[in-house]
PDB file of C-alpha atoms in Angstrom:
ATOM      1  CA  UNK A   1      -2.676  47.118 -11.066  1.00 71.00           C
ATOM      2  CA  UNK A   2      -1.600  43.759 -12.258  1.00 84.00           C
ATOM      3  CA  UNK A   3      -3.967  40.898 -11.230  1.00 92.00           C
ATOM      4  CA  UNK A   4      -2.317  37.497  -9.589  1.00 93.00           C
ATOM      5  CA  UNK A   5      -2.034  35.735 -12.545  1.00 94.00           C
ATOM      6  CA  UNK A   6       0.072  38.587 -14.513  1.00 96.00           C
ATOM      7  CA  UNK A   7       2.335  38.965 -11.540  1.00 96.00           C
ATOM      8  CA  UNK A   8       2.688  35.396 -11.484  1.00 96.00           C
ATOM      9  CA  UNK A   9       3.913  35.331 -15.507  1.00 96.00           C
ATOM     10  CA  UNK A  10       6.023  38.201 -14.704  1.00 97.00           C
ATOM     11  CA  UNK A  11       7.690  35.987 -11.422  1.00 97.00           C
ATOM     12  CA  UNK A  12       8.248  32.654 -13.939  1.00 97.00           C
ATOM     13  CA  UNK A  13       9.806  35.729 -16.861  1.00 97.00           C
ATOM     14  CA  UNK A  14      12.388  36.948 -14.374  1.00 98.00           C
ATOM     15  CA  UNK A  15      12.795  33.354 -13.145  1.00 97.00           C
ATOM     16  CA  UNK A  16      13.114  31.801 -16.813  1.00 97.00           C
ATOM     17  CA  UNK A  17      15.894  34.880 -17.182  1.00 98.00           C
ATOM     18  CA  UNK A  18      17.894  34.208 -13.863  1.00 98.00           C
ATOM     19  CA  UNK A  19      17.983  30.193 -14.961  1.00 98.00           C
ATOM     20  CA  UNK A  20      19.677  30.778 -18.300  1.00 98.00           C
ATOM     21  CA  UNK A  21      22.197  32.748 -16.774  1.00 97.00           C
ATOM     22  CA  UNK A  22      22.707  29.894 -14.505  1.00 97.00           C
ATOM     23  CA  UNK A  23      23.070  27.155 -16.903  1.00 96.00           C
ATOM     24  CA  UNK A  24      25.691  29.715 -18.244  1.00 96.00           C
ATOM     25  CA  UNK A  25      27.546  29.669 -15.314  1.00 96.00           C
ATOM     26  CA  UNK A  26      26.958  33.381 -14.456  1.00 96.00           C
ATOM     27  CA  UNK A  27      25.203  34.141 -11.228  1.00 95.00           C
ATOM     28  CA  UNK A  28      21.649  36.317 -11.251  1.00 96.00           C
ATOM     29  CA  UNK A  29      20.847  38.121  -8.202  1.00 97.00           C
ATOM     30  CA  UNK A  30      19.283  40.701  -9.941  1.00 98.00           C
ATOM     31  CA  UNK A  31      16.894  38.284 -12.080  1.00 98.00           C
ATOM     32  CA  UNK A  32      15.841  36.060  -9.104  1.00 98.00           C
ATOM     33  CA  UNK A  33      15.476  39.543  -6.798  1.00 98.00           C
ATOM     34  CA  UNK A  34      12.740  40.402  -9.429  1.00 98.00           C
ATOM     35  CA  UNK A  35      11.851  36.934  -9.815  1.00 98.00           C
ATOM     36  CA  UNK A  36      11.425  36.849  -5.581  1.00 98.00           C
ATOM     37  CA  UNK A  37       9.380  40.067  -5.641  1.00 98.00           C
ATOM     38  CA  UNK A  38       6.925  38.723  -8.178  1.00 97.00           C
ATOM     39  CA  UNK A  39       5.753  35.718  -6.424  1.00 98.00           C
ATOM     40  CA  UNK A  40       5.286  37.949  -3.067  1.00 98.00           C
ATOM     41  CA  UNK A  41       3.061  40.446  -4.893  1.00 97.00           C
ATOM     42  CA  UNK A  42       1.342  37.542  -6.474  1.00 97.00           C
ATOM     43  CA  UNK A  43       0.758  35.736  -3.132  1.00 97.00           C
ATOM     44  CA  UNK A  44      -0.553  38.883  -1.690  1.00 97.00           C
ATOM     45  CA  UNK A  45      -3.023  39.465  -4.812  1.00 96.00           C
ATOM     46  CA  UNK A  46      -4.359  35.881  -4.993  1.00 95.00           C
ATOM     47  CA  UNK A  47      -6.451  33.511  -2.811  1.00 92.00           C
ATOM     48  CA  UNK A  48      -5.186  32.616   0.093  1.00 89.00           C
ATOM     49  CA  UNK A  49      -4.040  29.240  -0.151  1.00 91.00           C
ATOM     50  CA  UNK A  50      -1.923  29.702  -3.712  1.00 95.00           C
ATOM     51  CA  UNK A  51       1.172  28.226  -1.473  1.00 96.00           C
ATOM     52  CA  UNK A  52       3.064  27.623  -4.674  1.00 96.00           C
ATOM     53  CA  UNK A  53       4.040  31.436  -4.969  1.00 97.00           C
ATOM     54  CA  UNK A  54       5.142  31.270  -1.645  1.00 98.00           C
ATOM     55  CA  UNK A  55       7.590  28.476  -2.749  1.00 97.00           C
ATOM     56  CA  UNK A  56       8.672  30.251  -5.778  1.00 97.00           C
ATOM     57  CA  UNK A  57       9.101  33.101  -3.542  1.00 98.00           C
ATOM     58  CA  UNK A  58      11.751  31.161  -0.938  1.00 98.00           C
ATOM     59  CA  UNK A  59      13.014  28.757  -4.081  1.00 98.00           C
ATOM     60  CA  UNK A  60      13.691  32.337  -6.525  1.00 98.00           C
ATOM     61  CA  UNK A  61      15.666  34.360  -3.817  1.00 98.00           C
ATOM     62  CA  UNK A  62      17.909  30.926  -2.494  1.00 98.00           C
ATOM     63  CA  UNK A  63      18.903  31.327  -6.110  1.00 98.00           C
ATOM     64  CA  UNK A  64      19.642  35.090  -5.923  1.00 96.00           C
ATOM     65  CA  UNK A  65      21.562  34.720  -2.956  1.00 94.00           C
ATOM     66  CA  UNK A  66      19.622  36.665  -0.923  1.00 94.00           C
ATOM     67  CA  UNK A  67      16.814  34.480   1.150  1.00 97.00           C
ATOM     68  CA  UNK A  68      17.207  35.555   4.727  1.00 97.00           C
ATOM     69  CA  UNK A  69      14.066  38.190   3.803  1.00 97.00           C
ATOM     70  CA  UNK A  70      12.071  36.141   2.225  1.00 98.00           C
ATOM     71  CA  UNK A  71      12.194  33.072   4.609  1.00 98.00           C
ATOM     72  CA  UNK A  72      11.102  35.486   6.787  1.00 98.00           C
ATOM     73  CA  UNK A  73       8.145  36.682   5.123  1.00 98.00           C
ATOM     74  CA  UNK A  74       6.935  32.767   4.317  1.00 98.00           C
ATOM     75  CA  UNK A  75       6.833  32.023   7.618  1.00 97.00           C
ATOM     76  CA  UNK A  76       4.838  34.704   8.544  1.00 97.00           C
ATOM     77  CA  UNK A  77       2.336  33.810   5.779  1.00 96.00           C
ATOM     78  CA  UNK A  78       2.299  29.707   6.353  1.00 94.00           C
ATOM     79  CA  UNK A  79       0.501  28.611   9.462  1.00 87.00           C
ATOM     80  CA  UNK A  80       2.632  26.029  11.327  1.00 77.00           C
ATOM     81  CA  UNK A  81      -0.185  23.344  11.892  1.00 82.00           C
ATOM     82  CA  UNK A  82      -0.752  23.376   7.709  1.00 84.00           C
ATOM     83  CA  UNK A  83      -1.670  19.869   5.924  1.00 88.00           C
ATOM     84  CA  UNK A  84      -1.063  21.485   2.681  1.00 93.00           C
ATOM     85  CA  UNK A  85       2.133  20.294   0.804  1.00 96.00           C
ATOM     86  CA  UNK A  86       3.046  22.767  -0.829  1.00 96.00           C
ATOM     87  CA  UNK A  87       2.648  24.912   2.074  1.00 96.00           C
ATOM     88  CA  UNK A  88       5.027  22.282   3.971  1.00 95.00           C
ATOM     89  CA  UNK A  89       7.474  22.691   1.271  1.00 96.00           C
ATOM     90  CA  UNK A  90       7.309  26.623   1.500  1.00 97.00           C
ATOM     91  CA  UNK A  91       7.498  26.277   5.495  1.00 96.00           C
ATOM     92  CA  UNK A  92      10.311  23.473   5.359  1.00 96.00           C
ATOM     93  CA  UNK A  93      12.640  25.320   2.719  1.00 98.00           C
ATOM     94  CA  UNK A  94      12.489  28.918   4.811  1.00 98.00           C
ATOM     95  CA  UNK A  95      12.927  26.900   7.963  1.00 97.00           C
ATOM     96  CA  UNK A  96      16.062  25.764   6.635  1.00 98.00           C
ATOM     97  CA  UNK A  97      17.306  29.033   5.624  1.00 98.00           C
ATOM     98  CA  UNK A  98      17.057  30.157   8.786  1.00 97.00           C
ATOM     99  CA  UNK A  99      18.605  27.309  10.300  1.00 97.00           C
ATOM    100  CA  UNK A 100      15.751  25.921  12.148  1.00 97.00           C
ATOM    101  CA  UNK A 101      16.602  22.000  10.987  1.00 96.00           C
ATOM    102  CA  UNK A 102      14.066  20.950  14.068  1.00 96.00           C
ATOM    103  CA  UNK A 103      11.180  22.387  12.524  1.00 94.00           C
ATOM    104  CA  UNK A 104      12.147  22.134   9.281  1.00 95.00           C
ATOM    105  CA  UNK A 105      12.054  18.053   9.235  1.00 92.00           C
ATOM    106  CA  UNK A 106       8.334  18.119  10.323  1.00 92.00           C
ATOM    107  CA  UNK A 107       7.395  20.594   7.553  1.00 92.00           C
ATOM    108  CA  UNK A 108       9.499  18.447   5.473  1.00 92.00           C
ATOM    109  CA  UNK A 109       7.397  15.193   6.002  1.00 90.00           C
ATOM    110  CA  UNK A 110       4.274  16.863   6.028  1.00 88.00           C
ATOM    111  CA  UNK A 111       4.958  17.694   2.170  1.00 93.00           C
ATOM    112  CA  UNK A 112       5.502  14.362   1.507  1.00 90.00           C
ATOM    113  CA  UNK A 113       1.917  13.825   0.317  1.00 89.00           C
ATOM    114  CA  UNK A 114       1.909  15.512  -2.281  1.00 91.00           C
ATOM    115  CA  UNK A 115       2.850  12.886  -4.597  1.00 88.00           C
ATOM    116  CA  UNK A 116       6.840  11.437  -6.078  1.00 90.00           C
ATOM    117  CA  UNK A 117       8.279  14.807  -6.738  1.00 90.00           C
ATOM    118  CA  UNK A 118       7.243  16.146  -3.446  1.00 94.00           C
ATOM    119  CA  UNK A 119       8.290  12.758  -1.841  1.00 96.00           C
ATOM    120  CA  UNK A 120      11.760  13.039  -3.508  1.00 96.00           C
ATOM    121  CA  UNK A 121      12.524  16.336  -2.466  1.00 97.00           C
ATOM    122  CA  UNK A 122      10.803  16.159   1.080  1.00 97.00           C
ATOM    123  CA  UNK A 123      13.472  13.359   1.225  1.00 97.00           C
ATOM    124  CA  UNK A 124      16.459  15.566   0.418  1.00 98.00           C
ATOM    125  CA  UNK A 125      14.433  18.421   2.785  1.00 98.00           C
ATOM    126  CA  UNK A 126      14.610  16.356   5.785  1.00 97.00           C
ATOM    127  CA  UNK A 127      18.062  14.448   5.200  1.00 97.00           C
ATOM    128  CA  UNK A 128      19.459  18.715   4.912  1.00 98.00           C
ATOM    129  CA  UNK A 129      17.323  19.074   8.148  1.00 97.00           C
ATOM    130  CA  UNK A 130      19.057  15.443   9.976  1.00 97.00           C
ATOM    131  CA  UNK A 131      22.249  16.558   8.259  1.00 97.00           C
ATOM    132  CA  UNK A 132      22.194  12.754   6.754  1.00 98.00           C
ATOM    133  CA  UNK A 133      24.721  12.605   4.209  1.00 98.00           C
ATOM    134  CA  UNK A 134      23.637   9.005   2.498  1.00 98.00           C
ATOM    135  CA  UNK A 135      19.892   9.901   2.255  1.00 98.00           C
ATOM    136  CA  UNK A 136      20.854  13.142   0.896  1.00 98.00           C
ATOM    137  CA  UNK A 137      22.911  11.785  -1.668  1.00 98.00           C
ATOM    138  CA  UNK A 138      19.989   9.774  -2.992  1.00 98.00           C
ATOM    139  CA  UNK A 139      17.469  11.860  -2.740  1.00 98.00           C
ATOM    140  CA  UNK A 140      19.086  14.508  -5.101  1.00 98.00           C
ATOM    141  CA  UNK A 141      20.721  11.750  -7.711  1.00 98.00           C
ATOM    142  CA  UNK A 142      16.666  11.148  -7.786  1.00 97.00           C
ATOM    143  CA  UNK A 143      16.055  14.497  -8.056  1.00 98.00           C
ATOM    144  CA  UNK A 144      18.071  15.464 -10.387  1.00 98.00           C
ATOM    145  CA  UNK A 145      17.521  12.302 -12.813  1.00 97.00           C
ATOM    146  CA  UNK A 146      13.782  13.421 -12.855  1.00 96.00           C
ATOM    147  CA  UNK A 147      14.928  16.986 -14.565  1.00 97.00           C
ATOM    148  CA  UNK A 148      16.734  15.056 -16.646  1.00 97.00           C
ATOM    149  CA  UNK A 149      14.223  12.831 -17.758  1.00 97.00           C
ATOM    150  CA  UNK A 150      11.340  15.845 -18.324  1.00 95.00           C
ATOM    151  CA  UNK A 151      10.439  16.756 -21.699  1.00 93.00           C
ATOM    152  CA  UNK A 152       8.767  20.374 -20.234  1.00 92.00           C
ATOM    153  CA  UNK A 153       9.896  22.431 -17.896  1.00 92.00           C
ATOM    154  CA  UNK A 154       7.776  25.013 -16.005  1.00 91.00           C
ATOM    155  CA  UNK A 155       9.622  27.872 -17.507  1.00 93.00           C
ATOM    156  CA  UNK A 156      10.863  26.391 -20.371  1.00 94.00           C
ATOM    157  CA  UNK A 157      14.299  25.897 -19.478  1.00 96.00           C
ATOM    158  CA  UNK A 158      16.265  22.671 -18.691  1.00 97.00           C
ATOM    159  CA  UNK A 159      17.254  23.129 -15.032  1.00 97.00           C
ATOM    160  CA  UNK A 160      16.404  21.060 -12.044  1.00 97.00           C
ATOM    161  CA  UNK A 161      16.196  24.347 -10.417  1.00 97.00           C
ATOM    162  CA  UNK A 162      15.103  22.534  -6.872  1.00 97.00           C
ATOM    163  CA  UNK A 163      18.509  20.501  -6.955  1.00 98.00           C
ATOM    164  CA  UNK A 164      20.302  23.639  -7.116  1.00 98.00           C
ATOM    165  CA  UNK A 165      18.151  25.200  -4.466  1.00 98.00           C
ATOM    166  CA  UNK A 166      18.394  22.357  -2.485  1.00 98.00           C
ATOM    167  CA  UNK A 167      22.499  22.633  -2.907  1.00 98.00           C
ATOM    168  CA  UNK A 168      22.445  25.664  -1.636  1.00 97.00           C
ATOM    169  CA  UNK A 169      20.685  25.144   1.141  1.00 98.00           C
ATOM    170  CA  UNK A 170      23.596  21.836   1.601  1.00 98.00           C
ATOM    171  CA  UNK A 171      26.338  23.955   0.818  1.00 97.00           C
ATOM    172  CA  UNK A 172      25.229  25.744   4.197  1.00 96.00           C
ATOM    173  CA  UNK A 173      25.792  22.328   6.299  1.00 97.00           C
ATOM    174  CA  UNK A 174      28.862  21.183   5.294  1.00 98.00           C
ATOM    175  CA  UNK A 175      27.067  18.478   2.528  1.00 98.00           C
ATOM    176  CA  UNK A 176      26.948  19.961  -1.055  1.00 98.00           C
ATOM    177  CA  UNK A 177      27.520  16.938  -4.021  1.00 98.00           C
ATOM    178  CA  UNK A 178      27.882  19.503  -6.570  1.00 97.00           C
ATOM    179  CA  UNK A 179      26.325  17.042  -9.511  1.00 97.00           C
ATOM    180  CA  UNK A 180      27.229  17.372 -12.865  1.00 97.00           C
ATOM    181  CA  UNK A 181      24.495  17.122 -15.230  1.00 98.00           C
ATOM    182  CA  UNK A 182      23.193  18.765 -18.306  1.00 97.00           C
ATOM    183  CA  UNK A 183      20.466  20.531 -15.928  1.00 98.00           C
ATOM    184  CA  UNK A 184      22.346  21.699 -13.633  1.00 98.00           C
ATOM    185  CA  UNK A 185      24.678  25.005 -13.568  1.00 97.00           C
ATOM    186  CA  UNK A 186      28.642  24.057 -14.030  1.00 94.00           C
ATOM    187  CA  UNK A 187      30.523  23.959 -10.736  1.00 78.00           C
TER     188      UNK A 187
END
């Protein structure tokens, strides 16, 4: 049996797969469904406060179309009183999925300490949650010019993958910008 780490590598492989197709312009259920199922095996196998596969988890299967599940499952894995931010970001994202906007803005600030890339997109989090339009706006330009400024990304493809997760999760209140950039999938 694979350990955490190798189900991990195999969760960023199908990711890295379901991105290109993407940038393409072709959507990749199937990818980010593999993708989805790697990070919850990898949670399960490693200790218990790797929140990041957890995030993958909720971020890969919002990209496969298919998140209703897997919100589920986070927030029966992340306690609601957490102080960890990447737990917060886990909790606030599935929140949102399942409509929850109340909770989800708490979760959403409690991320925030995490540092600037968890303070930009805990920004967009709770503007989705407040359904605030202007703060949305700037938190994703921000977002996305970060992407666009990286020379590495975590699975070696340019795509500000949490901008498009983070459009999806708009698109579902009425508020999607639809950005045009060279990291983000063509409209």
């Amino acid at each position: 049996m694979p350990d955490d780490r190798e189900l991990l590598q195999e969760a960023l492989a199908a990711e890295t797969e379901g991105q290109r197709l993407l940038l393409a312009g072709t959507p990749a259920p199937e990818p980010f469904a593999r993708a989805a199922a790697a990070y919850r095996a990898s949670w399960e196998a490693a200790p218990p406060d790797a929140y990041g596969r957890l995030a993958g988890l909720v971020k890969a299967a919002i990209l496969g179309d298919d998140a209703t599940g897997a919100a589920a499952y986070v927030l029966g894995q992340v306690p609601a009183d957490t102080t960890s931010p990447v737990a917060g970001y886990a909790l606030a994202v599935a929140l949102l999925v399942q409509g929850d906007d109340a909770a989800a803005g708490p979760a959403a600030v409690a991320m925030a300490a995490g540092g600037d890339a968890f303070e930009r997109t805990a920004t967009a989090l709770l503007a989705l949650a407040e359904r605030d339009q202007a703060a949305y706006t700037g938190a994703l330009a921000a977002i996305v010019a970060d992407f666009e400024e990286r020379d590495a990304h975590l699975t070696g493809v340019a795509i500000a993958d949490t901008a498009v997760m983070l459009e999806r999760l708009a698109a579902a209140r009425g508020m999607q910008l639809r950005p045009v950039s060279p990291v983000m999938p063509p409209a």
